[in-house]
Coordinates of C-alpha atoms and ligand atoms in Angstrom, one line a residue:
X25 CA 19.8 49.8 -9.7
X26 CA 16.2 49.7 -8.7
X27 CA 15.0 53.3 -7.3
X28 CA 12.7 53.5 -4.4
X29 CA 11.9 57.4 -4.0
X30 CA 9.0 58.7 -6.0
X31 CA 8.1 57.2 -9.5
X32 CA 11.2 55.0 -8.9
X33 CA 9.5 53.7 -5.8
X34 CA 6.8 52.5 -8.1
X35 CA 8.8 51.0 -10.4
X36 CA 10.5 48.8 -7.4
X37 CA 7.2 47.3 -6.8
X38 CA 6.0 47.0 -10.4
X39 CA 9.9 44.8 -10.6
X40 CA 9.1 43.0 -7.8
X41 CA 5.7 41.9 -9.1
X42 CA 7.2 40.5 -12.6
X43 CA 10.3 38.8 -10.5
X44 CA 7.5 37.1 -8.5
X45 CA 5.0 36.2 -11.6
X46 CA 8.4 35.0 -13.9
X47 CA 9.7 32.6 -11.0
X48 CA 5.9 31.6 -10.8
X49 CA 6.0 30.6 -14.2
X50 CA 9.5 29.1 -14.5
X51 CA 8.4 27.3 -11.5
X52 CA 5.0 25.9 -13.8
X53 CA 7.1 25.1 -16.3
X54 CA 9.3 22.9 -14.6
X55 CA 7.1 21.3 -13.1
X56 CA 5.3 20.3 -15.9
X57 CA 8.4 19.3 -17.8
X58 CA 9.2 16.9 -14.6
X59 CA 5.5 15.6 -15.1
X60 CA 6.3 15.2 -19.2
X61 CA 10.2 13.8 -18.3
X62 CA 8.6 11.4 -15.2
X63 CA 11.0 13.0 -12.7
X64 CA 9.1 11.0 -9.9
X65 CA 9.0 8.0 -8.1
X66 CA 7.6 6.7 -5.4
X67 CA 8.2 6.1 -1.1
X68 CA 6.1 3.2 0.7
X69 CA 5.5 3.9 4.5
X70 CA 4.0 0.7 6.1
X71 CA 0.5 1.1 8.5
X72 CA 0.4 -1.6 11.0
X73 CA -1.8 -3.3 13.3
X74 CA -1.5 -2.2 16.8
X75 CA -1.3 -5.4 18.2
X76 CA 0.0 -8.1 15.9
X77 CA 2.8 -5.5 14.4
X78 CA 1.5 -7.2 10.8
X79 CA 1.5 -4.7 8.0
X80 CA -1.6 -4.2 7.0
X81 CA -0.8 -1.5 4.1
X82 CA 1.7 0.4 2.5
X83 CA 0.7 4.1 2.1
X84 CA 2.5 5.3 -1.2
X85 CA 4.4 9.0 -0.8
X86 CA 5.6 10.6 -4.0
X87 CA 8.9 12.3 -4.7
X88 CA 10.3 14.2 -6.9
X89 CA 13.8 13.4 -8.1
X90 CA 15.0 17.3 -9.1
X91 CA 17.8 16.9 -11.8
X92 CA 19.6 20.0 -9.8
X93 CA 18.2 20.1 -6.5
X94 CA 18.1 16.0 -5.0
X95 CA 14.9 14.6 -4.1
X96 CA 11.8 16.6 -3.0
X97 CA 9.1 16.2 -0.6
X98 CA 5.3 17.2 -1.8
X99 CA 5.4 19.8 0.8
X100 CA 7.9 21.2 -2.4
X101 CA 5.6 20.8 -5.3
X102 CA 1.9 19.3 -4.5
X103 CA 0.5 22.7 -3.7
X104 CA 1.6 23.9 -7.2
X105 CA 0.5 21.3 -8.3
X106 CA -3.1 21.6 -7.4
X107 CA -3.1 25.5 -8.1
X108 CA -2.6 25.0 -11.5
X109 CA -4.4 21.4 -11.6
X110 CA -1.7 19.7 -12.7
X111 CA -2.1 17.5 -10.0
X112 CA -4.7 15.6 -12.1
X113 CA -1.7 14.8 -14.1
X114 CA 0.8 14.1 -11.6
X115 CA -2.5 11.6 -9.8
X116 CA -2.7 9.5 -13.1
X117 CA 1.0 9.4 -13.4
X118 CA 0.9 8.2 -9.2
X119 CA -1.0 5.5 -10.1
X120 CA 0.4 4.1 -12.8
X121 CA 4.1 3.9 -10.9
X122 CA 1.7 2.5 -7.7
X123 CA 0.3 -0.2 -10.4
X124 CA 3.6 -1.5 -12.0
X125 CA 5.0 -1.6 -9.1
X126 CA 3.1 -3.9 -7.4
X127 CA 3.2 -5.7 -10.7
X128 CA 7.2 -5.8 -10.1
X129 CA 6.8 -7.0 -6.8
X130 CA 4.4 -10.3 -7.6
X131 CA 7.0 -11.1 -9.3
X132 CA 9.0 -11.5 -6.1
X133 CA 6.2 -12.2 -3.4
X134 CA 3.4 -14.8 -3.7
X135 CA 1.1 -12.3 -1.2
X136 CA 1.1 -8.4 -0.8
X137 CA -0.1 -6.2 0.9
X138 CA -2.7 -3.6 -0.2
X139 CA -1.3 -0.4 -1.3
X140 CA -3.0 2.9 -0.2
X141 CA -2.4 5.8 -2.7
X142 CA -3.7 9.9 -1.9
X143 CA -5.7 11.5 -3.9
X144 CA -6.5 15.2 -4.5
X145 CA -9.9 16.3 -4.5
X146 CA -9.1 17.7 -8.4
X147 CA -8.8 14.2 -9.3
X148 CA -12.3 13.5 -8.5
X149 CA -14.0 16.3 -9.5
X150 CA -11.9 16.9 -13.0
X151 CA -9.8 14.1 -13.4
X152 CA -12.5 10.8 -13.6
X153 CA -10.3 8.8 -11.4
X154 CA -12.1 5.6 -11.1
X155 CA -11.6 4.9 -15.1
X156 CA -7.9 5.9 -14.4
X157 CA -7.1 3.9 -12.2
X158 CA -9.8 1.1 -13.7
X159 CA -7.6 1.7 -16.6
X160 CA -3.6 1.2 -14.7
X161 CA -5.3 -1.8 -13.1
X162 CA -6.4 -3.4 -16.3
X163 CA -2.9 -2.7 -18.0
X164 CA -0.3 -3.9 -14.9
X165 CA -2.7 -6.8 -14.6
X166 CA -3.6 -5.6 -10.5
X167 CA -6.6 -6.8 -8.1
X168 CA -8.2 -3.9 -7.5
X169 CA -8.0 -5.7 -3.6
X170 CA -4.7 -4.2 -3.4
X171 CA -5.3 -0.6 -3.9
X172 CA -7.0 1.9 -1.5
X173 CA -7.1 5.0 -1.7
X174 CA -6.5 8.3 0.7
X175 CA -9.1 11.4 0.8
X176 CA -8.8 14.0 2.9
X177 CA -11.9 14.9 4.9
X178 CA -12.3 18.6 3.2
X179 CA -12.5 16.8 -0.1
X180 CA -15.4 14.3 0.6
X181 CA -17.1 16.4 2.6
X182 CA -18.4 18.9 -0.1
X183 CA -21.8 16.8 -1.0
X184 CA -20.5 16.2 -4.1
X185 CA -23.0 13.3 -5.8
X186 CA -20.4 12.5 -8.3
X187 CA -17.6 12.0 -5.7
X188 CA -20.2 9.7 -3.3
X189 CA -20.8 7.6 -6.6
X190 CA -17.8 7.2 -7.4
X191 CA -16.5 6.8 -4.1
X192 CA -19.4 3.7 -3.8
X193 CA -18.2 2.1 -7.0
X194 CA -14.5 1.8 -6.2
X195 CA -15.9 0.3 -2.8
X196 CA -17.9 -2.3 -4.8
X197 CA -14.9 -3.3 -6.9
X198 CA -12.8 -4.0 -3.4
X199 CA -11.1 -0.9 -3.0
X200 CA -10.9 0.6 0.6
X201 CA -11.5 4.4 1.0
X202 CA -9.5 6.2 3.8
X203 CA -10.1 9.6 5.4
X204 CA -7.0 10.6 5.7
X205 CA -5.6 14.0 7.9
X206 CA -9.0 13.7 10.5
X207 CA -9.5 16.2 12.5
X208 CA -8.1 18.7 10.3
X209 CA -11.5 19.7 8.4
X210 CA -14.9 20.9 10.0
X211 CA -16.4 17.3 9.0
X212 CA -18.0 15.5 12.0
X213 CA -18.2 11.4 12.3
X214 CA -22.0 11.8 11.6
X215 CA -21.4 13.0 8.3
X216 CA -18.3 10.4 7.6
X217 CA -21.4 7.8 8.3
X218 CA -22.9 8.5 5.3
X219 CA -20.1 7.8 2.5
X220 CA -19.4 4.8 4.3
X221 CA -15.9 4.9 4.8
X222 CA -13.4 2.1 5.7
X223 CA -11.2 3.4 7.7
X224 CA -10.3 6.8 9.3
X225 CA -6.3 7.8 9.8
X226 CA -7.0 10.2 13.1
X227 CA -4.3 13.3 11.8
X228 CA -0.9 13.5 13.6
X229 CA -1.5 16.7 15.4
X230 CA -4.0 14.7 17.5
X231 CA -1.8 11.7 18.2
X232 CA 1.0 14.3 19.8
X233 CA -1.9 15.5 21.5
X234 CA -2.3 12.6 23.3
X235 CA 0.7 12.2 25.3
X236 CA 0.8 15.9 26.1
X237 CA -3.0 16.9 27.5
X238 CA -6.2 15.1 28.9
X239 CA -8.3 16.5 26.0
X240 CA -6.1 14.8 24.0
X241 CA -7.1 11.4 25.0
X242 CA -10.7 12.3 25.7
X243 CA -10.7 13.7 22.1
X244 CA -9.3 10.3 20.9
X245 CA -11.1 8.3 22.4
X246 CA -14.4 9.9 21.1
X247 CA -13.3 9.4 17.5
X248 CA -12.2 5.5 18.2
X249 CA -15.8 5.2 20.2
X250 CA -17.9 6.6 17.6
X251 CA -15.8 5.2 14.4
X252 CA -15.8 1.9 15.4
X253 CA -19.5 2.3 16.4
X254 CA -19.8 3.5 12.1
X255 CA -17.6 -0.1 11.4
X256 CA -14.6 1.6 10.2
X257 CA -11.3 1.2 11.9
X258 CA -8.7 3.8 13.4
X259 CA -5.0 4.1 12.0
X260 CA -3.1 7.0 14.3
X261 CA -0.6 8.8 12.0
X262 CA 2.5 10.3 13.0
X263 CA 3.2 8.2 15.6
X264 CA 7.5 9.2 16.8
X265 CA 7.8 6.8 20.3
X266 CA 6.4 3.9 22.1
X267 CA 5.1 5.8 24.6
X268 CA 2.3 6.6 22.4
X269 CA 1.9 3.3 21.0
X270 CA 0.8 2.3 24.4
X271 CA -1.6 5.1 24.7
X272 CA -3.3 4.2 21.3
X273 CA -3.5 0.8 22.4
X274 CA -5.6 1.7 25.8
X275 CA -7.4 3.9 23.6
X276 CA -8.4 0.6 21.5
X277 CA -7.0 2.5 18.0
X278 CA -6.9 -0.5 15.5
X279 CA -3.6 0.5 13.8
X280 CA -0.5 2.4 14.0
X281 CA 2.0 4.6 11.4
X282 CA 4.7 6.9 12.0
X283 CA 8.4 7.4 11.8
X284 CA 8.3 5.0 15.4
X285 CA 6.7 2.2 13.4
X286 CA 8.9 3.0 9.9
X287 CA 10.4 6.0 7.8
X288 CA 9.2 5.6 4.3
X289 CA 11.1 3.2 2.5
X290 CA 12.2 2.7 -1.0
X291 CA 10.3 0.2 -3.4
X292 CA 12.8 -2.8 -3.9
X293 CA 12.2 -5.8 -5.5
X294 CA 9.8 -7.4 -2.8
X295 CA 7.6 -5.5 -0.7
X296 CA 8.9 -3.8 2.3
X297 CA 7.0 -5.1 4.9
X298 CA 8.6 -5.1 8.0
X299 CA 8.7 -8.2 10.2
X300 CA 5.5 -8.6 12.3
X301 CA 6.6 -7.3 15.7
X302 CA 4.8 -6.4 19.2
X303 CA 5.4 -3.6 21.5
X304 CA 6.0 -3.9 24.6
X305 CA 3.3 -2.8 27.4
X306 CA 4.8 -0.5 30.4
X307 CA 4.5 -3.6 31.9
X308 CA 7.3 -5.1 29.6
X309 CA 5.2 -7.9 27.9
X310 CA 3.5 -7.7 25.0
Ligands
C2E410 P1 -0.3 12.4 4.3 O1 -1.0 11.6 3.3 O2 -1.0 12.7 5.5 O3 1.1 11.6 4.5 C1 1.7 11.6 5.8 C2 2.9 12.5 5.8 O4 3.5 12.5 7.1 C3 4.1 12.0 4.9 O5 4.8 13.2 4.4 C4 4.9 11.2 5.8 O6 6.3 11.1 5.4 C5 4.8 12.0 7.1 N1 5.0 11.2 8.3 C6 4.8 9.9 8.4 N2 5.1 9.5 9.7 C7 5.5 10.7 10.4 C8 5.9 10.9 11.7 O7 6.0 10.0 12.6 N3 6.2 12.2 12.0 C9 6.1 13.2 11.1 N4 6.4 14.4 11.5 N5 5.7 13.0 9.8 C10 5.4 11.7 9.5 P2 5.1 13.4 2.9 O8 5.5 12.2 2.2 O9 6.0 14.6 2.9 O10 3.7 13.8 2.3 C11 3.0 15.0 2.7 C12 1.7 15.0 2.1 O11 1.7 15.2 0.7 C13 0.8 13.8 2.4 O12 0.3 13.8 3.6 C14 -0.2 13.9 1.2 O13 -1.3 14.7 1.6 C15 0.6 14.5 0.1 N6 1.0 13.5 -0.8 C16 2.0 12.6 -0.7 N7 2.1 11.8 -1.8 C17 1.1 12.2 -2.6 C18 0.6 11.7 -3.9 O14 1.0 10.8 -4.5 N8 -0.5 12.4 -4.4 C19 -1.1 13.4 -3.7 N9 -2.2 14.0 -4.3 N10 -0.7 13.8 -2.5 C20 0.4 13.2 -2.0
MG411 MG1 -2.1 10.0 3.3
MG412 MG1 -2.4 11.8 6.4
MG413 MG1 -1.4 14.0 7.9

């Protein structure tokens, strides 16, 4: 029905432009009715040491359970979600679930495991998230010992005072800060030095990198030399087959996660930890 010769042509475009801006807005909308309705919950992928196969953290992945169309991954909804900031929303709402759920689970489970949560950039610069989460740890009655939390490198790297302060009191209260998605931004290790992180998860891209070019191991092996040299330890992400696991391990990287180690899993009454395990050198022993 839409004409595309002359004037009509015109109007095809000027069509197309409200199609896009109405499904942009329908698509705000419902999103922010999931965020009103709590349409989420939470995935728990364990991090574990490289050599004792002990979980050391769970990293907590949200999902959104769409009433028509299943369960979504971020990849679905989180970059809405910081375009129209709602993500500050969503961030508070992340860390309550992340809160009563480890209340849930000392129920079950005399010790846990810290809990590692991401946070947007928004949530630091408009969203006061040290007295939100001060707040979900106060009310779900949690050590702040069992919370870190996951910034990427773009986000921390802006010489924001504000950020750095904040970032210093978590630290103080016994929360770990993690850069998470290294190697991603245009950060370098020298300027990670100076917020003082705890640990560094090395991005995915450059654990595949590994098995599949030299650089890749000499680039690793850089960012294990010099992080460990600034006290913080090395989690590779994204780690899919053993094969890597035994590179990492030459390459003295501290931890391991990755679909290899664990999918995500779902919450349960106890804690998913897995079973400590080793893995086996090329040599077969552990
Ligand atoms: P991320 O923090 O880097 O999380 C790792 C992502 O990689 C997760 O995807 C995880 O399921 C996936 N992954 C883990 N192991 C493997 C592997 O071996 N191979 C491959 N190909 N992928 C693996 P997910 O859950 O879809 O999350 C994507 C991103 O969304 C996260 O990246 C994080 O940046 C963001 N995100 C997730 N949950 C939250 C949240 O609660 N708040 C905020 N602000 N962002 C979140
Ligand atoms: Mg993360
Ligand atoms: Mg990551
Ligand atoms: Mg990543």
């Amino acid at each position: 029905s839409v004409k595309t010769n002359g004037k009509g042509g015109y109007q095809f475009y000027e069509a197309k432009f409200y199609n896009a801006l109405r499904d942009r807005l329908d698509r705000e909308a419902e999103l922010r009715r999931a965020i009103e309705g709590d349409e989420f919950l939470m995935v728990y992928q364990p991090r574990v040491d490289i050599l004792s196969g002990m979980t050391q953290s769970m990293e907590a992945l949200v999902r959104w359970q769409h009433p028509e169309r299943g369960l979504l991954e971020p990849a679905e909804f989180i970059g809405l979600a910081e375009d129209t900031g709602m993500v500050v929303e969503l961030g508070a709402l992340v860390i309550d679930k992340v809160c009563a759920q480890i209340a849930r689970w000392s129920e079950h489970d005399a010790a846990l495991v810290p809990v590692s949560i991401n946070v947007s950039p928004q949530q630091f610069r408009n969203g006061d998230v040290g007295s939100v989460l001060g707040e979900a740890l106060a009310r779900h009655k949690v050590p702040p010992s069992l919370i870190e939390l996951e910034i990427t490198e773009s986000s921390v790297m802006d010489e924001d005072a504000a950020v750095s302060s904040t970032l210093s009191q978590l630290q103080k209260q016994g929360i770990k800060i993690l850069v998470d998605d290294f190697g991603t931004g245009y950060s370098s290790l020298s300027q990670l030095h100076r917020l003082d992180f705890d640990v560094l998860k090395v991005d995915q891209a450059f654990t595949a990198n590994i098995e599949t070019s030299a650089e890749g191991m000499v680039f690793f092996t850089a960012i294990v030399t010099m992080a460990h040299a600034l006290g913080m330890r090395v989690v590779a992400e994204g780690v899919e087959n053993l094969a890597q696991v035994r590179l990492l391990r030459t390459l003295q990287c501290d931890e391991v996660q990755g679909f290899f180690i664990s999918r995500p899993l779902p919450a349960g009454d106890s804690q998913p930890v897995l079973p400590p395990r080793t893995f086996p050198t090329a040599y077969g022993n552990a």
